[in-house]
Amino acid sequence: MKQRVLTWAAVAFMVLAILLAIESGSTVDPLPVPMMALGSMAFGIISIAGVWATGLPKAEDRS
Amino acid sequence: MALSTLGISRARKQKSGVQKAGLRRDIQGLRALAVAAVIADHLFHWPSGGFVGVDVFFVISGFLITGLLLREYERTGHISFKNFYLRRIKRILPASTAVLVATLVGSYFVFSNSRFMSALWDVVWALFFAGNWRFASVGTDYFQAGGPVSPIQHFWSLAVEEQFYFVWPWLMLLIFLLFARSARAKAHARTAVGAVMVLLCVISFAWAMWETAHMPTQAYFSTFSRAWELGVGALIAVASPLLTRLRGALRPALSWIGLAGIVASLALINSESPFPAPSAALPVFATALVIIAGTGGEQRYLSPLTNPVSQYLGDVSYSLYLWHFPIIIFSGALFDLNNPVVLLLTLAAIVLTSLYGYHLIEDPIRKSSWLSGDRRKKNRAPVTHAYKLTSLSLLAVVTAAVVSSVLVQPPAPVAASIPRPAPAATASSARLASTSGPETTRLQTEIAAALASPEWPALTPSMDDVISGPQAPSDIAACGKMGAVDPQSCTWGGPSATKTAVVIGDSVAMTYVGALREALKDRPEWQLKTYAAFGCTFTETRIAHSDAALMNACPARKDQAVAAINELKPDLVFITNTYEPRIGLDSKAPLTPKDWSDSTRALVQKFSGSAKKVVFLSPPPSDVDIKSCYTRVSRPGDCASSVTGQWVDVANVEGELAKSFGGAFVDSREWFCSGQSAMCPAYVGKTPTKVDKVHMAPDYAIKIGPALAEELVRLQLL
């Protein structure tokens, strides 16, 4: 479940980053939009790492 | 950082106080306090000693790692290095690698090329757990010390811990082997480990005292100067069987004294304190008290550390520590961190990113069987998982390509890039025309145009080249190195020259040599000599400097310059030093304008009788470091600087000094700043003006040469 949510979060963040980057080309105030694009891409990268991490098999509880 | 040692949480219940639930609540609280202090210091510059949070982490780390190894040895009779290092990798690497990758990507999009390349090298050093030596080297390198802060500078503390992990377990194993010959000797192994650690702590602390006094920057980052902090934690682990005998009533008192000590160190220690030794002793021993109080017994009455909020912050402290610094640096590069709204948004970004990173990367990996050698569960991940990751990675590549193609713009073509003079330029020029010559007026026109420009033009050389380039051309720079000046190679002018000008001063004087050489190039009767030196302030007072070698060699250089002037009896002596605040080496206090005046006067008096005229040449005014402010998204207006009060105060002092010596004071403002608005652009015409905050760019030195000559003629010096 967590992995599925993360996968869609990664896709959403990446698509948002692309849209914001394209938008930044036409906006008057240039700073916030590219920064939001970068932030969105950063969260996308973390989400992808999260997809990998949550897909790892759990360690056995040896206690 | 110490957070790497959460592996202890999986240890079974021990008498030493590690609870079955996993984590010692007081230690988790200490982590929370430490990371909160570090973040507050970096973001709000409060409390002044917030950076001691790292020292708290060091003690925790030394305690946990040593305890882990001791327990393993006593339980199994050996230490599994493979498992130890795999646990460290699993705990430390995924989260730190994610931060390094994200920082590198951010640096590429935000910083200039030169700063990105610098960040890239920082990342390489950090990946090899040697970042602290890189930052020590950069911090003490004269030509890099004034540069912008690396977005991963905080990785230095991880490097110190990694290096400790590389050495300390092996040393412990060696001790265990020496004591493994008999059961009786084996019983003393723990004592031997403690004895060795006491010895190491004493040596390390003594070294830290010496290094802090003589090379403070090096000392701050050095593993040798920090080892005693980890060692104190290790000693607590060694002594933990004894500490279980502590009376219960004593424990709350010890922990509160320790907590008070940490809080006191946050308030009492500041960037001027001798650090790490002896100042770090306060937070280190205070942390030790808290850990001792909770070793072998339950911590009670310590709610500031054991409350649920502190526990959660302790859990995510590693992630918070990793993410906070690059986010602050990026935020500072793009926005005004003096704005409270920006500060709060930056804090929100830190928290959000850290929590996201913790729950999605750090925690799942820590709980997974990755690298744990659990073969039964290997390869159980479905094939679709691999496809999913591959598809997402491709999406990330496409996104990066689109974002970079849009955000990283190529330079504008030259023809379109040189803005026409704005109306303000004309007015400014008209006002200056009555007092300034044509060269200065031309500069003023270009300065006004640069200040009015909303976009960077295509600069020649590029800002990147200037920022990463030298402060002076190689032939001039060679004369500015410490050691005796070669009079032959540091003299310019024809053999028929009958008049001599000598330049003395610090690195700012070095940058003016190029301008003076240009100003005198069509005057064969003049020769120019330089005795200026990088990092050597030409005042009688010795000035503190991060580069000890430069600082120690400076007096001899000044003596050589004075002797040369008294022998040459030159027509002009140009003296230039930066107007940035200077710290006296002996007084350890900033020089006031009066100190500056007295100290400069004392030096000039040594040769004023030999020079026909002493000319005080003021440095370029600036309060903005182009290396920090120039990013891929900054605008020229973001990097325009103003004339500071400090600059004006010292200029007034030097003006008075010039009068008292019958010399001249040359005001540099007309070559760098608008006469009308007193703002100073980062470029003029197509030429960048500075290589950093204080030093003029070599090409700009050539550009102002004619205006400098014009001013010297006006002052009847040529």
PDB file of C-alpha atoms in Angstrom, chain A residues 2-3 6-7 9-11 13-14 17-18 21 24-25 30-31 34-35 38 41 43 46-60 62, chain B residues 12 105 109-110 323 334-335 352-353 356-357 359-361 364-365 367-370 374 376-377 385 388-389 392 395-396 399-400 402-403 406-407 633 635:
ATOM      1  CA  LYS A   2       2.731   2.414   1.085  1.00  0.00           C
ATOM      2  CA  GLN A   3       4.760   1.545  -1.977  1.00  0.00           C
ATOM      3  CA  LEU A   6       4.836   6.400  -3.115  1.00  0.00           C
ATOM      4  CA  THR A   7       4.933   5.340  -6.745  1.00  0.00           C
ATOM      5  CA  ALA A   9       3.606  10.400  -5.457  1.00  0.00           C
ATOM      6  CA  ALA A  10       6.857  10.068  -7.415  1.00  0.00           C
ATOM      7  CA  VAL A  11       5.003  10.286 -10.731  1.00  0.00           C
ATOM      8  CA  PHE A  13       6.020  15.145  -8.251  1.00  0.00           C
ATOM      9  CA  MET A  14       7.931  14.568 -11.468  1.00  0.00           C
ATOM     10  CA  ALA A  17       8.210  19.522 -11.825  1.00  0.00           C
ATOM     11  CA  ILE A  18       7.925  19.385 -15.635  1.00  0.00           C
ATOM     12  CA  ALA A  21       9.509  24.241 -15.329  1.00  0.00           C
ATOM     13  CA  SER A  24       8.565  29.259 -15.451  1.00  0.00           C
ATOM     14  CA  GLY A  25       9.401  30.136 -19.054  1.00  0.00           C
ATOM     15  CA  PRO A  30      10.721  34.060 -12.381  1.00  0.00           C
ATOM     16  CA  LEU A  31      12.047  32.998  -9.005  1.00  0.00           C
ATOM     17  CA  PRO A  34      11.581  27.381 -10.935  1.00  0.00           C
ATOM     18  CA  MET A  35      12.252  26.859  -7.256  1.00  0.00           C
ATOM     19  CA  LEU A  38      13.254  22.044  -8.269  1.00  0.00           C
ATOM     20  CA  MET A  41      11.809  17.239  -8.496  1.00  0.00           C
ATOM     21  CA  PHE A  43      10.580  15.234  -3.609  1.00  0.00           C
ATOM     22  CA  ILE A  46      13.110  11.017  -2.584  1.00  0.00           C
ATOM     23  CA  SER A  47       9.860   9.269  -3.487  1.00  0.00           C
ATOM     24  CA  ILE A  48      11.648   7.034  -5.986  1.00  0.00           C
ATOM     25  CA  ALA A  49      14.243   6.183  -3.356  1.00  0.00           C
ATOM     26  CA  GLY A  50      11.322   5.486  -1.041  1.00  0.00           C
ATOM     27  CA  VAL A  51       9.758   3.098  -3.568  1.00  0.00           C
ATOM     28  CA  TRP A  52      13.017   1.174  -3.574  1.00  0.00           C
ATOM     29  CA  ALA A  53      13.402   1.298   0.222  1.00  0.00           C
ATOM     30  CA  THR A  54       9.855   0.201   1.000  1.00  0.00           C
ATOM     31  CA  GLY A  55      10.210  -2.638  -1.497  1.00  0.00           C
ATOM     32  CA  LEU A  56      13.083  -4.179   0.430  1.00  0.00           C
ATOM     33  CA  PRO A  57      12.242  -7.337   2.372  1.00  0.00           C
ATOM     34  CA  LYS A  58      11.782  -6.782   6.079  1.00  0.00           C
ATOM     35  CA  ALA A  59      14.417  -8.015   8.471  1.00  0.00           C
ATOM     36  CA  GLU A  60      13.438 -10.922  10.673  1.00  0.00           C
ATOM     37  CA  ARG A  62      15.246 -12.271  16.102  1.00  0.00           C
TER      38      ARG A  62
ATOM     39  CA  ARG B  12      18.732  -7.010  24.051  1.00  0.00           C
ATOM     40  CA  VAL B 105      21.251  18.251  -8.475  1.00  0.00           C
ATOM     41  CA  PHE B 109      20.404  24.194 -11.115  1.00  0.00           C
ATOM     42  CA  VAL B 110      21.055  26.963  -8.609  1.00  0.00           C
ATOM     43  CA  TRP B 323      18.822  17.877   5.080  1.00  0.00           C
ATOM     44  CA  LEU B 334      17.849  32.376  -3.694  1.00  0.00           C
ATOM     45  CA  PHE B 335      15.980  34.400  -1.107  1.00  0.00           C
ATOM     46  CA  LEU B 352       9.017  18.374   5.528  1.00  0.00           C
ATOM     47  CA  THR B 353      11.970  17.065   3.535  1.00  0.00           C
ATOM     48  CA  TYR B 356       9.779  12.539   4.031  1.00  0.00           C
ATOM     49  CA  GLY B 357      13.362  11.273   3.819  1.00  0.00           C
ATOM     50  CA  HIS B 359       9.934   7.679   6.605  1.00  0.00           C
ATOM     51  CA  LEU B 360      10.634   6.801   2.989  1.00  0.00           C
ATOM     52  CA  ILE B 361      14.342   6.036   2.980  1.00  0.00           C
ATOM     53  CA  PRO B 364      12.397   1.351   5.735  1.00  0.00           C
ATOM     54  CA  ILE B 365      16.020   0.537   4.967  1.00  0.00           C
ATOM     55  CA  LYS B 367      14.064  -2.192   9.122  1.00  0.00           C
ATOM     56  CA  SER B 368      14.814  -4.136   5.962  1.00  0.00           C
ATOM     57  CA  SER B 369      17.062  -7.149   5.511  1.00  0.00           C
ATOM     58  CA  TRP B 370      19.206  -5.283   3.016  1.00  0.00           C
ATOM     59  CA  ASP B 374      19.385 -12.965   5.322  1.00  0.00           C
ATOM     60  CA  ARG B 376      16.102 -16.736   2.731  1.00  0.00           C
ATOM     61  CA  LYS B 377      14.418 -13.492   1.935  1.00  0.00           C
ATOM     62  CA  HIS B 385       9.210  -3.914  -8.544  1.00  0.00           C
ATOM     63  CA  LYS B 388       8.568   0.044 -11.511  1.00  0.00           C
ATOM     64  CA  LEU B 389      11.917   1.382 -10.373  1.00  0.00           C
ATOM     65  CA  LEU B 392      10.432   5.799 -12.377  1.00  0.00           C
ATOM     66  CA  LEU B 395      10.795   9.471 -15.635  1.00  0.00           C
ATOM     67  CA  ALA B 396      13.312  11.170 -13.333  1.00  0.00           C
ATOM     68  CA  THR B 399      12.131  15.365 -15.786  1.00  0.00           C
ATOM     69  CA  ALA B 400      15.715  16.432 -15.126  1.00  0.00           C
ATOM     70  CA  VAL B 402      13.112  19.088 -19.223  1.00  0.00           C
ATOM     71  CA  VAL B 403      13.755  21.108 -16.091  1.00  0.00           C
ATOM     72  CA  VAL B 406      14.095  25.292 -19.297  1.00  0.00           C
ATOM     73  CA  LEU B 407      15.851  26.591 -16.208  1.00  0.00           C
ATOM     74  CA  VAL B 633      18.514  32.464 -11.154  1.00  0.00           C
ATOM     75  CA  ARG B 635      19.592  38.997 -11.443  1.00  0.00           C
TER      76      ARG B 635
END
